[in-house]
Tab-separated table of C-alpha atoms in Angstrom:
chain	number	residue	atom	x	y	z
A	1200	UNK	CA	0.000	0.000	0.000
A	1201	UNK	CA	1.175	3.419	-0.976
A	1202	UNK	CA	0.991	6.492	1.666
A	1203	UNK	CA	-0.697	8.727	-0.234
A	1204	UNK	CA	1.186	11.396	1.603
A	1205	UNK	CA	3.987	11.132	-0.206
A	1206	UNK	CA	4.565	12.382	-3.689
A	1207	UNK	CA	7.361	10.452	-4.502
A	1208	UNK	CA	5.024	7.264	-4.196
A	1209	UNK	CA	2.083	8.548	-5.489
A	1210	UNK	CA	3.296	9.243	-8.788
A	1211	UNK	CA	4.197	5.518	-8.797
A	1212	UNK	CA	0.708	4.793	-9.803
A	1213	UNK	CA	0.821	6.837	-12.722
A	1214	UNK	CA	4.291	5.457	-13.572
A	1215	UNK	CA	2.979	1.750	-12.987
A	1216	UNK	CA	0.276	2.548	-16.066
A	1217	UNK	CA	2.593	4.123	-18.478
A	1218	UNK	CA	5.425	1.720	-17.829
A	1219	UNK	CA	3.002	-1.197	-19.157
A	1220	UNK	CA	3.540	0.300	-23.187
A	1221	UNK	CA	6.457	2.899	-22.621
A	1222	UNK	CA	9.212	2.557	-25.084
A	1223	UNK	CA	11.252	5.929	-24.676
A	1224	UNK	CA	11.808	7.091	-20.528
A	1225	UNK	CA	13.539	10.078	-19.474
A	1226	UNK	CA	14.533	10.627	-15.977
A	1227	UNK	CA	15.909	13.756	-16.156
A	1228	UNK	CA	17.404	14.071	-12.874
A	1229	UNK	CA	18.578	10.650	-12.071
A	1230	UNK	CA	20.206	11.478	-8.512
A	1231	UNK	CA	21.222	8.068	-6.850
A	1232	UNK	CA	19.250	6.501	-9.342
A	1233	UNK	CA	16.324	5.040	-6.927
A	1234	UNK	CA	13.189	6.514	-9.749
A	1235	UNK	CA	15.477	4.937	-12.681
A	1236	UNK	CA	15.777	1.460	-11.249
A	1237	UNK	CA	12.011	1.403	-10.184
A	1238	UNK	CA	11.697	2.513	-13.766
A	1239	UNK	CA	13.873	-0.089	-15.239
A	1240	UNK	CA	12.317	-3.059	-12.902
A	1241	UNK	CA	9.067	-1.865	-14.462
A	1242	UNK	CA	9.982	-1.330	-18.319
A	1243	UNK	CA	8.662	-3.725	-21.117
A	1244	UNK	CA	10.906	-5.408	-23.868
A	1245	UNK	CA	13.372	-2.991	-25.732
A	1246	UNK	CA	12.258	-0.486	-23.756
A	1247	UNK	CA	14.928	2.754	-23.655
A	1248	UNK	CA	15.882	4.735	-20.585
A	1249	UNK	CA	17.941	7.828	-19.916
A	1250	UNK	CA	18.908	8.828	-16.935
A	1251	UNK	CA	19.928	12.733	-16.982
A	1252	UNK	CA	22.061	14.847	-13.829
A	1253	UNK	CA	24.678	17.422	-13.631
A	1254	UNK	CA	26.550	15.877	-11.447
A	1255	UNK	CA	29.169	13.403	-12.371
A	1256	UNK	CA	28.693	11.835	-8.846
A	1257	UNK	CA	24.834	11.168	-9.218
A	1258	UNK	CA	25.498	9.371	-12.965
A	1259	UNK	CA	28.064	6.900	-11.118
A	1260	UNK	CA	25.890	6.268	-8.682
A	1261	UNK	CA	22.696	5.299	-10.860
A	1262	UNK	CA	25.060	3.413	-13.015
A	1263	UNK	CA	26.503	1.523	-9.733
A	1264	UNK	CA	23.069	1.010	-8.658
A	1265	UNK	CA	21.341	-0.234	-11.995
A	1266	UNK	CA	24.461	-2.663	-12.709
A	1267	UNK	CA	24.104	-3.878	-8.992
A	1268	UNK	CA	20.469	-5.174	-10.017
A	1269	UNK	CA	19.557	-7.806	-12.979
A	1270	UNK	CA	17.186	-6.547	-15.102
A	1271	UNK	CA	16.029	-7.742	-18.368
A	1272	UNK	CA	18.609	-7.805	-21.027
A	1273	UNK	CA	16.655	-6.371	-23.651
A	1274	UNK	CA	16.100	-2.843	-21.256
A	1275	UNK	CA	19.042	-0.153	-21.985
A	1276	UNK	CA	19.954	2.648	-19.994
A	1277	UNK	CA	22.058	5.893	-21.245
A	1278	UNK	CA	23.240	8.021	-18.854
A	1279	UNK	CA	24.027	11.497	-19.827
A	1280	UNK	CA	26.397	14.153	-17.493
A	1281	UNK	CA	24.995	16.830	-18.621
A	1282	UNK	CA	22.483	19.749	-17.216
A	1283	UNK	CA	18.758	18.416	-18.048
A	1284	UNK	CA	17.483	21.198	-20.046
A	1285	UNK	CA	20.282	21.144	-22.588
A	1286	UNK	CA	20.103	16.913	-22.575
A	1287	UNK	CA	16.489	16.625	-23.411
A	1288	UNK	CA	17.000	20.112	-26.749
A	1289	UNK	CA	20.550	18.089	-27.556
A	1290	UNK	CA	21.329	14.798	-26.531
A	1291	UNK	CA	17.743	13.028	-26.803
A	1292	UNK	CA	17.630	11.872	-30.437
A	1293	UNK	CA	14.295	10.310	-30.063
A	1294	UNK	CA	11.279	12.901	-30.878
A	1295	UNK	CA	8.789	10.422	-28.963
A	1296	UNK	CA	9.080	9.869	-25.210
A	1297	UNK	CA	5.894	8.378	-23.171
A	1298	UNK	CA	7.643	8.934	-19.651
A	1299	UNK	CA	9.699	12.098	-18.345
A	1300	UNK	CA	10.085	12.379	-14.630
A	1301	UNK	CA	12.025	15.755	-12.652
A	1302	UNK	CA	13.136	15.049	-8.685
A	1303	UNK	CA	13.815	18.593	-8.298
A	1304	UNK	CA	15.919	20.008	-5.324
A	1305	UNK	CA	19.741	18.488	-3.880
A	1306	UNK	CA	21.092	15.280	-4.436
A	1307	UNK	CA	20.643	13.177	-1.352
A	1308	UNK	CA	24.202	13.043	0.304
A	1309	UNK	CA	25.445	15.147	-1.801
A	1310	UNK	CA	26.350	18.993	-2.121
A	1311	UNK	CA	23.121	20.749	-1.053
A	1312	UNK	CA	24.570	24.021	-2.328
A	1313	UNK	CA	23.916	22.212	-6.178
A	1314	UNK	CA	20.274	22.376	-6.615
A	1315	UNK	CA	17.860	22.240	-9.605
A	1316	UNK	CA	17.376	26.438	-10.883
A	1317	UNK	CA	13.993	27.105	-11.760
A	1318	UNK	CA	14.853	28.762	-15.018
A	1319	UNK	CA	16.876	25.452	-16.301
A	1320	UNK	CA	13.689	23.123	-15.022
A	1321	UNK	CA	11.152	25.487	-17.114
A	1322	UNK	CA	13.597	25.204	-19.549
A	1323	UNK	CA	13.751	21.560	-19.817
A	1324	UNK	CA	10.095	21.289	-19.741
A	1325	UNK	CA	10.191	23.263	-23.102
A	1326	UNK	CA	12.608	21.103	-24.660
A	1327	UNK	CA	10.370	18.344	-23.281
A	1328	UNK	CA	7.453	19.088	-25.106
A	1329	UNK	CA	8.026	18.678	-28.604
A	1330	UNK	CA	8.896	15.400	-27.877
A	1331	UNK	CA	6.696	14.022	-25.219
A	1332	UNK	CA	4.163	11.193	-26.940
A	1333	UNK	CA	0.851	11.495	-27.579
A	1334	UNK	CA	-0.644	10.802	-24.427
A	1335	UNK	CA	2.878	10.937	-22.977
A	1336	UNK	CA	3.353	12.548	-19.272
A	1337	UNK	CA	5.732	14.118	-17.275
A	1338	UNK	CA	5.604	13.971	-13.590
A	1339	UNK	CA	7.457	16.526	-11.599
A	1340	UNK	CA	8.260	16.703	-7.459
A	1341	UNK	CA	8.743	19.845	-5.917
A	1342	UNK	CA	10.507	20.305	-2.545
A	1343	UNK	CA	8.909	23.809	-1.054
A	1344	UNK	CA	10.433	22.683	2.528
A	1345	UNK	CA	13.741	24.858	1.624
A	1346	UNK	CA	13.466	28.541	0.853
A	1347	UNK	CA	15.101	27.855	-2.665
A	1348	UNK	CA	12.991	24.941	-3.318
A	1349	UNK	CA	9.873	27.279	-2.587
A	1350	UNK	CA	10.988	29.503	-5.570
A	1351	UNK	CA	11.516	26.703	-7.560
A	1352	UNK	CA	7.905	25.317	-6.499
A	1353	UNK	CA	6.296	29.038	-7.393
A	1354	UNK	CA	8.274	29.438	-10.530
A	1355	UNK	CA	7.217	25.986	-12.083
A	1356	UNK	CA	3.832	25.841	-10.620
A	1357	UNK	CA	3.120	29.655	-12.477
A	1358	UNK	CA	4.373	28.330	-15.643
A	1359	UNK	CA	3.193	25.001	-15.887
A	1360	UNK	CA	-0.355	26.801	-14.551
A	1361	UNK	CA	-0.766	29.103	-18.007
A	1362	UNK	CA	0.126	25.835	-20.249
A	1363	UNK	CA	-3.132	25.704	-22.968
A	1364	UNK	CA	-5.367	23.745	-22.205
A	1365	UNK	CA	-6.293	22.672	-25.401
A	1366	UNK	CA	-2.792	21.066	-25.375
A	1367	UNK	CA	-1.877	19.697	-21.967
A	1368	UNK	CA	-3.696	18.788	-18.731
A	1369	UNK	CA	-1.843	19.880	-15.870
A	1370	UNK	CA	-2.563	18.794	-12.163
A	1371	UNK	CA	-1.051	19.636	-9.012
A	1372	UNK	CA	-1.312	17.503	-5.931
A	1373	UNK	CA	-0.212	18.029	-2.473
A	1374	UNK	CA	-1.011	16.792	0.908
A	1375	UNK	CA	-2.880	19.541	3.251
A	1376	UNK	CA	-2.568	18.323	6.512
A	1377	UNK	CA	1.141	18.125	6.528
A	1378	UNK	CA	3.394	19.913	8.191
A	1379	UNK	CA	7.065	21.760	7.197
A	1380	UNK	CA	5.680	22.387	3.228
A	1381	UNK	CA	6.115	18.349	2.624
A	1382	UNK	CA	7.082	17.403	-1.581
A	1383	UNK	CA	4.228	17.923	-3.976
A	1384	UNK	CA	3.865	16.619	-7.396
A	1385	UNK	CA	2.934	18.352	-10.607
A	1386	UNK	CA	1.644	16.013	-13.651
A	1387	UNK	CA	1.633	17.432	-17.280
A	1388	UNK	CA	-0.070	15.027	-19.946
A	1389	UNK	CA	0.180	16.124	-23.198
A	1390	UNK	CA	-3.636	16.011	-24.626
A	1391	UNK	CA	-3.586	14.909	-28.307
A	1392	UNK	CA	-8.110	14.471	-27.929
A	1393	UNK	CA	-8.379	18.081	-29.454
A	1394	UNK	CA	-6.571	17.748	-32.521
């Protein structure tokens, strides 16, 4: 059972769905690399993963942890060192992705003075959205419990809030009874019904 409390589970069930079909995922902040390998555990035949971060640390890590694990053979990984708004516009040949998650914030354990900007996530969401499938979704968590990740949180949540609707269906969900401004998770499905 999931605690619906907590954003990083919750958007598990929406990952559980796509992961059933999805042949192009994009985690484009791959950290220690727990999302990826819950990603990769869950991925379908020749399915293709990326796993995105700026920090050379965070890439060795995934890669430690996904190699640690067996998953199926016909899965592949690429893992790119690079900032996430200029992987997705450069390094991400593939114009069709079904899956594109952001942990925004600090690496866990690592240098909490290296967090994710607001202007390089909105810009990564732009260079997202060309390519995200029809029916595709990104899933976002926010961190509001630091001052910086509060900006971060406002910045996005602005943006993402004045997307058209005729395009994308945007949701926002965050627990209310919870103390210290817990995570809260953004969703962004790109809405192909009105063309």
């Amino acid at each position: 059972m999931i605690n619906i409390n907590n954003a990083v589970q919750f958007q598990h069930l929406i990952w559980d769905r796509i992961m059933k079909s999805a042949s192009v995922v994009v985690d484009a902040t791959c950290g220690n690399g727990h999302d990826l390998l819950y990603l990769a555990e869950r991925a379908q035949s020749e399915c293709h993963l990326y796993g995105i971060d700026i920090q050379e640390q965070a890439v060795s890590a995934s890669r430690e942890l996904l190699a640690s694990k067996k998953l199926q053979s016909n899965v592949t990984i690429t893992f790119l060192h690079n900032s996430h708004d200029i992987a997705l516009h450069q390094e991400i040949k593939e114009n069709t992705i079904d899956l594109i998650i952001f942990n925004l914030g600090y690496l866990p354990g690592g240098d909490h003075s290296i967090i994710t900007r607001p202007h390089n996530t909105i810009e990564a969401l732009n260079n997202a959205f060309p390519k995200l499938a029809k029916d595709g979704i990104i899933t976002i968590v926010a961190y509001p419990g630091t001052p910086e990740g509060m900006e971060e949180k406002e910045a996005l949540h602005k943006y993402i809030s004045q997307l058209d609707q005729a395009k994308y269906n945007v949701c926002h969900w965050h627990p209310i009874n919870q103390a210290n401004n817990p995570p809260e998770l953004y969703l962004i499905q790109n809405d192909n019904s009105h063309n």
